[in-house]
Short mmCIF file of C-alpha atoms and ligand atoms in Angstrom, two decimals:
data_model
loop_
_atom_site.label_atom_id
_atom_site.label_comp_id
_atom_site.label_asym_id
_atom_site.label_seq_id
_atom_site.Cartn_x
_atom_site.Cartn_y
_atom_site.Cartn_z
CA UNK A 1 14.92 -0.99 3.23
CA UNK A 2 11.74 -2.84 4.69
CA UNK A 3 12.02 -6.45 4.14
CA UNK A 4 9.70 -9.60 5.34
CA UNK A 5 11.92 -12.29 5.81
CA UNK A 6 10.88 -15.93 5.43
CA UNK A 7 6.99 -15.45 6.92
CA UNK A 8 4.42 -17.28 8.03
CA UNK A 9 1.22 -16.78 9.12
CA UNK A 10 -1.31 -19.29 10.05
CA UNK A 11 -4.96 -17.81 10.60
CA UNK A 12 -7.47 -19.71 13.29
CA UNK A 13 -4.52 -22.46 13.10
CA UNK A 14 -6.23 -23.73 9.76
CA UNK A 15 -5.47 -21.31 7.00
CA UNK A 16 -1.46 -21.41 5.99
CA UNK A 17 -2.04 -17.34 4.20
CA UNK A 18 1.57 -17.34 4.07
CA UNK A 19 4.18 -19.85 3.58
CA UNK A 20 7.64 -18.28 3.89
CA UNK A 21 7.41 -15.07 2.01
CA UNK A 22 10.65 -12.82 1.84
CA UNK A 23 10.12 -9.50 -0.18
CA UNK A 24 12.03 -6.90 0.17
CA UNK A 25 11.25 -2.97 -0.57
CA UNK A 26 14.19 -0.76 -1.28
CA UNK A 27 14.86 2.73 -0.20
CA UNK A 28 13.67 5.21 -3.03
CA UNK A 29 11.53 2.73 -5.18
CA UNK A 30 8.53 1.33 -6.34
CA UNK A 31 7.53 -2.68 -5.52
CA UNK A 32 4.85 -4.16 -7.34
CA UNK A 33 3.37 -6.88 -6.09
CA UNK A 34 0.92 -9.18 -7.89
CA UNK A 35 -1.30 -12.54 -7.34
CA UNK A 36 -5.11 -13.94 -7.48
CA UNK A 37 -7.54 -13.30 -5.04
CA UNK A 38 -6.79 -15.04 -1.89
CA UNK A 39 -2.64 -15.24 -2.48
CA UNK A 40 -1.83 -13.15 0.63
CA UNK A 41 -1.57 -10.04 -0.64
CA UNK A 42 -2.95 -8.55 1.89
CA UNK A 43 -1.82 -10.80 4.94
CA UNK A 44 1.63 -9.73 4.05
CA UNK A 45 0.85 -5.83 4.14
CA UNK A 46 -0.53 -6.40 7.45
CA UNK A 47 1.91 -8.71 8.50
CA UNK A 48 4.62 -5.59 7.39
CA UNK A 49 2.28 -2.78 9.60
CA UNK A 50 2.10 -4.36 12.34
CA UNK A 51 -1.75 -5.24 11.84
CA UNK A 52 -2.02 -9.03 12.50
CA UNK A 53 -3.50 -8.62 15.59
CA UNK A 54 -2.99 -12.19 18.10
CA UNK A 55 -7.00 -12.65 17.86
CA UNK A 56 -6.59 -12.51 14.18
CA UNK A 57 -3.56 -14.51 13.06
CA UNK A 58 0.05 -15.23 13.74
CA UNK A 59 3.26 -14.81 12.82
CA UNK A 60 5.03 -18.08 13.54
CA UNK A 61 8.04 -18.08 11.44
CA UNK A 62 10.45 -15.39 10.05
CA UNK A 63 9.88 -11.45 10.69
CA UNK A 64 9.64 -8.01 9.43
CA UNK A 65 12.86 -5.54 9.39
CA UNK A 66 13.45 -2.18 8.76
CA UNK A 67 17.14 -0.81 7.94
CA UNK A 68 18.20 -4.07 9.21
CA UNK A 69 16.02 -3.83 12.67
CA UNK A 70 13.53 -6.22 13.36
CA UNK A 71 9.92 -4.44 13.35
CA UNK A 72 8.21 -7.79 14.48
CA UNK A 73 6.11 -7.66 17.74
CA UNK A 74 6.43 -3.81 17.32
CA UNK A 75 2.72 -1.98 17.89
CA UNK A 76 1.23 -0.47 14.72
CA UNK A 77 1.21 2.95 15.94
CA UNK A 78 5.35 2.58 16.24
CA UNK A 79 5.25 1.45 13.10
CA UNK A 80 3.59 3.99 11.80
CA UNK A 81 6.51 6.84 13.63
CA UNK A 82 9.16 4.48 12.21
CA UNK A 83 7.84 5.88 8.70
CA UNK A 84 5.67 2.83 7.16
CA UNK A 85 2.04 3.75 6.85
CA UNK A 86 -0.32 1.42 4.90
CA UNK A 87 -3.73 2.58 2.83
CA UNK A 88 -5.92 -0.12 3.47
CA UNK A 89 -8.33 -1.87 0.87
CA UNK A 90 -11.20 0.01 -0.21
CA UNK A 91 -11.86 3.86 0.47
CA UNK A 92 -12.15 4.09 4.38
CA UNK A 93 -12.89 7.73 4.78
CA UNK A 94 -14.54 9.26 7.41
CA UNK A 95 -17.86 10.13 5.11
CA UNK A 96 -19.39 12.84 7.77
CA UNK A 97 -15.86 14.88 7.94
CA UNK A 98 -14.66 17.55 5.67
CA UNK A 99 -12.01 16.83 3.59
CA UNK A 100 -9.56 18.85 5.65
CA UNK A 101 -10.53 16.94 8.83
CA UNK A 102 -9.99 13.70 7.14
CA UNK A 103 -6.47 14.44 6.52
CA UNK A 104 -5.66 15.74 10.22
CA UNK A 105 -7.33 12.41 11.30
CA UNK A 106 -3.80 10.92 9.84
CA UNK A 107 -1.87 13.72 10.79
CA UNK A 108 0.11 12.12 13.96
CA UNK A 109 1.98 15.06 14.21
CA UNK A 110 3.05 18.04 15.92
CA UNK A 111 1.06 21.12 14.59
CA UNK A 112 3.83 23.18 12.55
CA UNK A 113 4.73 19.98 10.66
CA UNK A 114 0.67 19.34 9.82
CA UNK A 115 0.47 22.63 8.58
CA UNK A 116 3.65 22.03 5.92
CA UNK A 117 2.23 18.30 5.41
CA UNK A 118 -0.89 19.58 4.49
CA UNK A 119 -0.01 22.04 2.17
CA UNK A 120 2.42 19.28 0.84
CA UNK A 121 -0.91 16.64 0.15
CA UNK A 122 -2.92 19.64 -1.12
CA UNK A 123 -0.49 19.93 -3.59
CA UNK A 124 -0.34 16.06 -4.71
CA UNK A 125 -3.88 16.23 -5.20
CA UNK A 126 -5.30 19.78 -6.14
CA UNK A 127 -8.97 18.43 -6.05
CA UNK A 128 -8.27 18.08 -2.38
CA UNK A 129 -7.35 21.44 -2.09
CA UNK A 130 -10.17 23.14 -3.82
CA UNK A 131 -12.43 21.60 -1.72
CA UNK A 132 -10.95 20.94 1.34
CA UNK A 133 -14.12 22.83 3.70
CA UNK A 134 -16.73 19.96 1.64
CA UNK A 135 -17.53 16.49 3.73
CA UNK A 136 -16.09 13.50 2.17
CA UNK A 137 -18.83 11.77 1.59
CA UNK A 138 -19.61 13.53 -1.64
CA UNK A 139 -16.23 12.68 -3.10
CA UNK A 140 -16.23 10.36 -5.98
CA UNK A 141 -14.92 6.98 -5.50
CA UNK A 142 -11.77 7.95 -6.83
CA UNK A 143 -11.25 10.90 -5.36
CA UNK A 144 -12.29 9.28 -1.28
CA UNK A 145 -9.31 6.90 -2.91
CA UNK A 146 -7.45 9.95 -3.09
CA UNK A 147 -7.95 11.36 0.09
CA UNK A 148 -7.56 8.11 2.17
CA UNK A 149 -3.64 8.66 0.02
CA UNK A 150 -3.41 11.88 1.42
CA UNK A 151 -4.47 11.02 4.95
CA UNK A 152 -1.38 8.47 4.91
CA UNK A 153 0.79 11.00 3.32
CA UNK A 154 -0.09 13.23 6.65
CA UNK A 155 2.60 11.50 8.18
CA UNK A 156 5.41 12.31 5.35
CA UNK A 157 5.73 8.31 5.40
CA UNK A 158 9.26 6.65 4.34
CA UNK A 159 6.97 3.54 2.63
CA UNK A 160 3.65 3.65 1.78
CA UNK A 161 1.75 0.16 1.09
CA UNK A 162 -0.92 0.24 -1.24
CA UNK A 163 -3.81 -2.13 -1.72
CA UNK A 164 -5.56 -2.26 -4.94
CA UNK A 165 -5.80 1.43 -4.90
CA UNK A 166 -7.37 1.65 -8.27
CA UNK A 167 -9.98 -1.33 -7.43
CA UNK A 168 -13.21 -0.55 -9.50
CA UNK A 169 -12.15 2.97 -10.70
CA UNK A 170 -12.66 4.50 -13.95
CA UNK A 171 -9.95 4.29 -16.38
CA UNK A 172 -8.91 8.12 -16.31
CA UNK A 173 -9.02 7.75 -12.38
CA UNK A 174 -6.49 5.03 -12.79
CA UNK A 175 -4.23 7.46 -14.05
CA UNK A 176 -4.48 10.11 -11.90
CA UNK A 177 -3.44 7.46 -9.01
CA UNK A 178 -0.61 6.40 -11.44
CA UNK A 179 0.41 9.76 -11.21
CA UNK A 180 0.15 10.68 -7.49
CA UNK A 181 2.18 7.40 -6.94
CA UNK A 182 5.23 8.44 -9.41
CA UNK A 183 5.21 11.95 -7.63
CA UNK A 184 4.83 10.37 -3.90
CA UNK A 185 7.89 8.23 -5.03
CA UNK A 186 9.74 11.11 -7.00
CA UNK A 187 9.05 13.16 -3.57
CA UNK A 188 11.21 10.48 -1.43
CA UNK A 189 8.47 7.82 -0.36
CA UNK A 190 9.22 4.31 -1.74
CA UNK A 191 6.51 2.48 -2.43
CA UNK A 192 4.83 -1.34 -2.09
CA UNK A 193 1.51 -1.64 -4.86
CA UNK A 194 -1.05 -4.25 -4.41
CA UNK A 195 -2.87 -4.44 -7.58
CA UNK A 196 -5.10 -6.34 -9.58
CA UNK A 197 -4.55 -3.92 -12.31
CA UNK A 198 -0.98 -5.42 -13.36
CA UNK A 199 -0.44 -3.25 -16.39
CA UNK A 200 -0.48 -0.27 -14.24
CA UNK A 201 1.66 -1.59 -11.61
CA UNK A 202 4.33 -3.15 -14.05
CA UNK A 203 4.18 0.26 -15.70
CA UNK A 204 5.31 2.25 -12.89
CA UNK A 205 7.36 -0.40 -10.42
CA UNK A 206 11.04 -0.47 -10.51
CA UNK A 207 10.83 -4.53 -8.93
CA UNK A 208 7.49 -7.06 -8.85
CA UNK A 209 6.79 -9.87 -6.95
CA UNK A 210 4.18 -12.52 -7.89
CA UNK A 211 2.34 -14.31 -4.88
CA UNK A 212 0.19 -17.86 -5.36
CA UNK A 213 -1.49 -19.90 -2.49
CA UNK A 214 0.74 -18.03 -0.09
CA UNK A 215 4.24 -18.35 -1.95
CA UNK A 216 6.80 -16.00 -3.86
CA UNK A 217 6.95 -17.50 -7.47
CA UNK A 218 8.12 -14.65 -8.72
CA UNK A 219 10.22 -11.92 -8.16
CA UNK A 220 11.95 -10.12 -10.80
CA UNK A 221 12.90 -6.14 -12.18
CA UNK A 222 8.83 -5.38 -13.38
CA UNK A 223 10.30 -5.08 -17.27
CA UNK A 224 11.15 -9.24 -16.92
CA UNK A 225 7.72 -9.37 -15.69
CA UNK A 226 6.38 -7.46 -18.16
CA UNK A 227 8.32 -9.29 -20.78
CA UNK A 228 7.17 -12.78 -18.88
CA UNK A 229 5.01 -15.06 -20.88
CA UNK A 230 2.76 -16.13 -17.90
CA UNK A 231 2.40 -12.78 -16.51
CA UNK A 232 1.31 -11.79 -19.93
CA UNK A 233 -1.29 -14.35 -20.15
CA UNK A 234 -2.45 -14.57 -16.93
CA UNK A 235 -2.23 -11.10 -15.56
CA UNK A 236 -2.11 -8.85 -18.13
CA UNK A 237 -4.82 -10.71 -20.57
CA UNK A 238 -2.19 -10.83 -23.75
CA UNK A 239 -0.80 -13.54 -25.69
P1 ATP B 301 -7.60 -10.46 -2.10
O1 ATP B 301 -7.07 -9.91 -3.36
O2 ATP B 301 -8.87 -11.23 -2.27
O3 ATP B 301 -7.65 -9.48 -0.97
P2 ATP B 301 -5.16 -11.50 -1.01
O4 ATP B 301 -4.11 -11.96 -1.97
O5 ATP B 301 -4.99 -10.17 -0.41
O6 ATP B 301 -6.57 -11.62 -1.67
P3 ATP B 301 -5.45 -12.45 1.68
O7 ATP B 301 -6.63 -11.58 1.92
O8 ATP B 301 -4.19 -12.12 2.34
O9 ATP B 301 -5.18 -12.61 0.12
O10 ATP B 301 -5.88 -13.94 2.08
C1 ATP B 301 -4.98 -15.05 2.11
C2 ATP B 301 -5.69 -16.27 2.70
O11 ATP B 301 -5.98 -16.05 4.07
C3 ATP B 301 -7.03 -16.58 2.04
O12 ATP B 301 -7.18 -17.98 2.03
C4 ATP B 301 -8.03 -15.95 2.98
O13 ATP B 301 -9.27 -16.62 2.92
C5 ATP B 301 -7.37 -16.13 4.34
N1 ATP B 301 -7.71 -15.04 5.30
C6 ATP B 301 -7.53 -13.71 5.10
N2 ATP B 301 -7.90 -13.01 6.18
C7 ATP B 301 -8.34 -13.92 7.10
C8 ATP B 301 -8.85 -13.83 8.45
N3 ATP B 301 -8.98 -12.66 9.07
N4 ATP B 301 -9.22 -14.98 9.07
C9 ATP B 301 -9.08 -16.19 8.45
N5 ATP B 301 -8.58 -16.34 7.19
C10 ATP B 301 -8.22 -15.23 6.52
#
């Protein structure tokens, strides 16, 4: 299980991002989690890999664990070889490398286990496969989404964190990434989704978790959500 417990982080000692957030991700499942723009959404993935850096923020209060160990204050390379690797907003692929050489970028492995992980991604995502020689530049926005996936599936993570991994793609590409993340999951890798896309998320989470201003305010199994009357209204546009 990797859990935040009771965090806070306070950027440039003005902005409260987060005011005492405890989430929890399970072993084997998927974790939606939902919120406006600005909530903390993203604070709190970085907060859980490692990526608050001291010139950027703080953690003053409360702390990351996994299995029951505290992760806080660990570097995010170690955090990465303790099996939670984070895809990070927007597609950040290397646009002048081939495909291939994208996905050995995130390898951090020894050689005969890059060889089985890469077969392993090629085989999430065929399109990867077929043209793994081509630079990744002339990928399609949801396909660099796709390979910046793959490049954190190099390292056969035990969570993945996802943020807003279907962010301005087309609707059929939103599928194809609903796929890949019910396969990464059915494969072993639990899973925490950022998404603005809350019908999506809902539709594939086992658990959700609503952020505002910094705060829980809700945290439920995603078919309460789903059946919630403000989450209808406000996230999923129904009434
Ligand atoms: P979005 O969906 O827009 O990414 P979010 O829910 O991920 O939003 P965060 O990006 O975590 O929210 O932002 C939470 C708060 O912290 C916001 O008020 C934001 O302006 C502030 N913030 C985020 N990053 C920084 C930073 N590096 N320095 C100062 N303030 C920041």
């Amino acid at each position: 299980m990797l859990s935040a417990r009771n965090l806070e982080v306070v950027y440039d000692d003005v902005v409260l991002a987060l005011r005492g957030v405890s989430l929890e991700v399970p072993e084997g499942k998927i974790v939606a989690l939902l919120g406006s723009n600005g909530a903390g959404k993203t604070t709190l993935l970085r907060a859980l890999t490692g990526l608050l850096g001291i010139h950027e923020g703080a953690v003053t209060k409360g702390g990351v664990d996994l299995d029951g160990k505290p992760l806080h204050r660990t570097s995010p390379e170690k955090i990465v070889k303790n099996g939670v690797r984070q895809v990070l907003e927007g597609r950040r692929v290397f646009v002048e490398l081939s495909i291939e050489e994208n996905l050995k970028v995130g390898a951090h492995t020894a050689r005969p286990q890059m060889a089985d992980n890469l077969e392993r991604v090629y085989g999430l995502f065929p399109v990867l496969a077929e043209r793994r020689g081509k630079v990744a530049g002339y990928l399609s926005g949801g396909e660099q989404q796709m390979l910046a996936i793959g490049r954190a599936m190099m390292s056969d993570p035990r969570y993945l964190l996802l943020d807003e991994p279907t962010l301005g793609l087309a609707p059929l590409m939103v599928e194809a990434i609903r796929d890949v993340i019910l396969e990464i999951n059915r494969t072993g890798t639990s899973v925490l989704l950022v998404e603005q896309n809350a019908t999506m998320a809902l539709s594939v989470a086992d658990h959700g978790y609503v952020m505002e201003t910094g705060r829980v305010v809700m945290d439920k199994p995603a078919a309460a959500l789903l059946r919630d009357d403000d989450v209808r209204e406000f996230y999923l546009g129904l009434h």
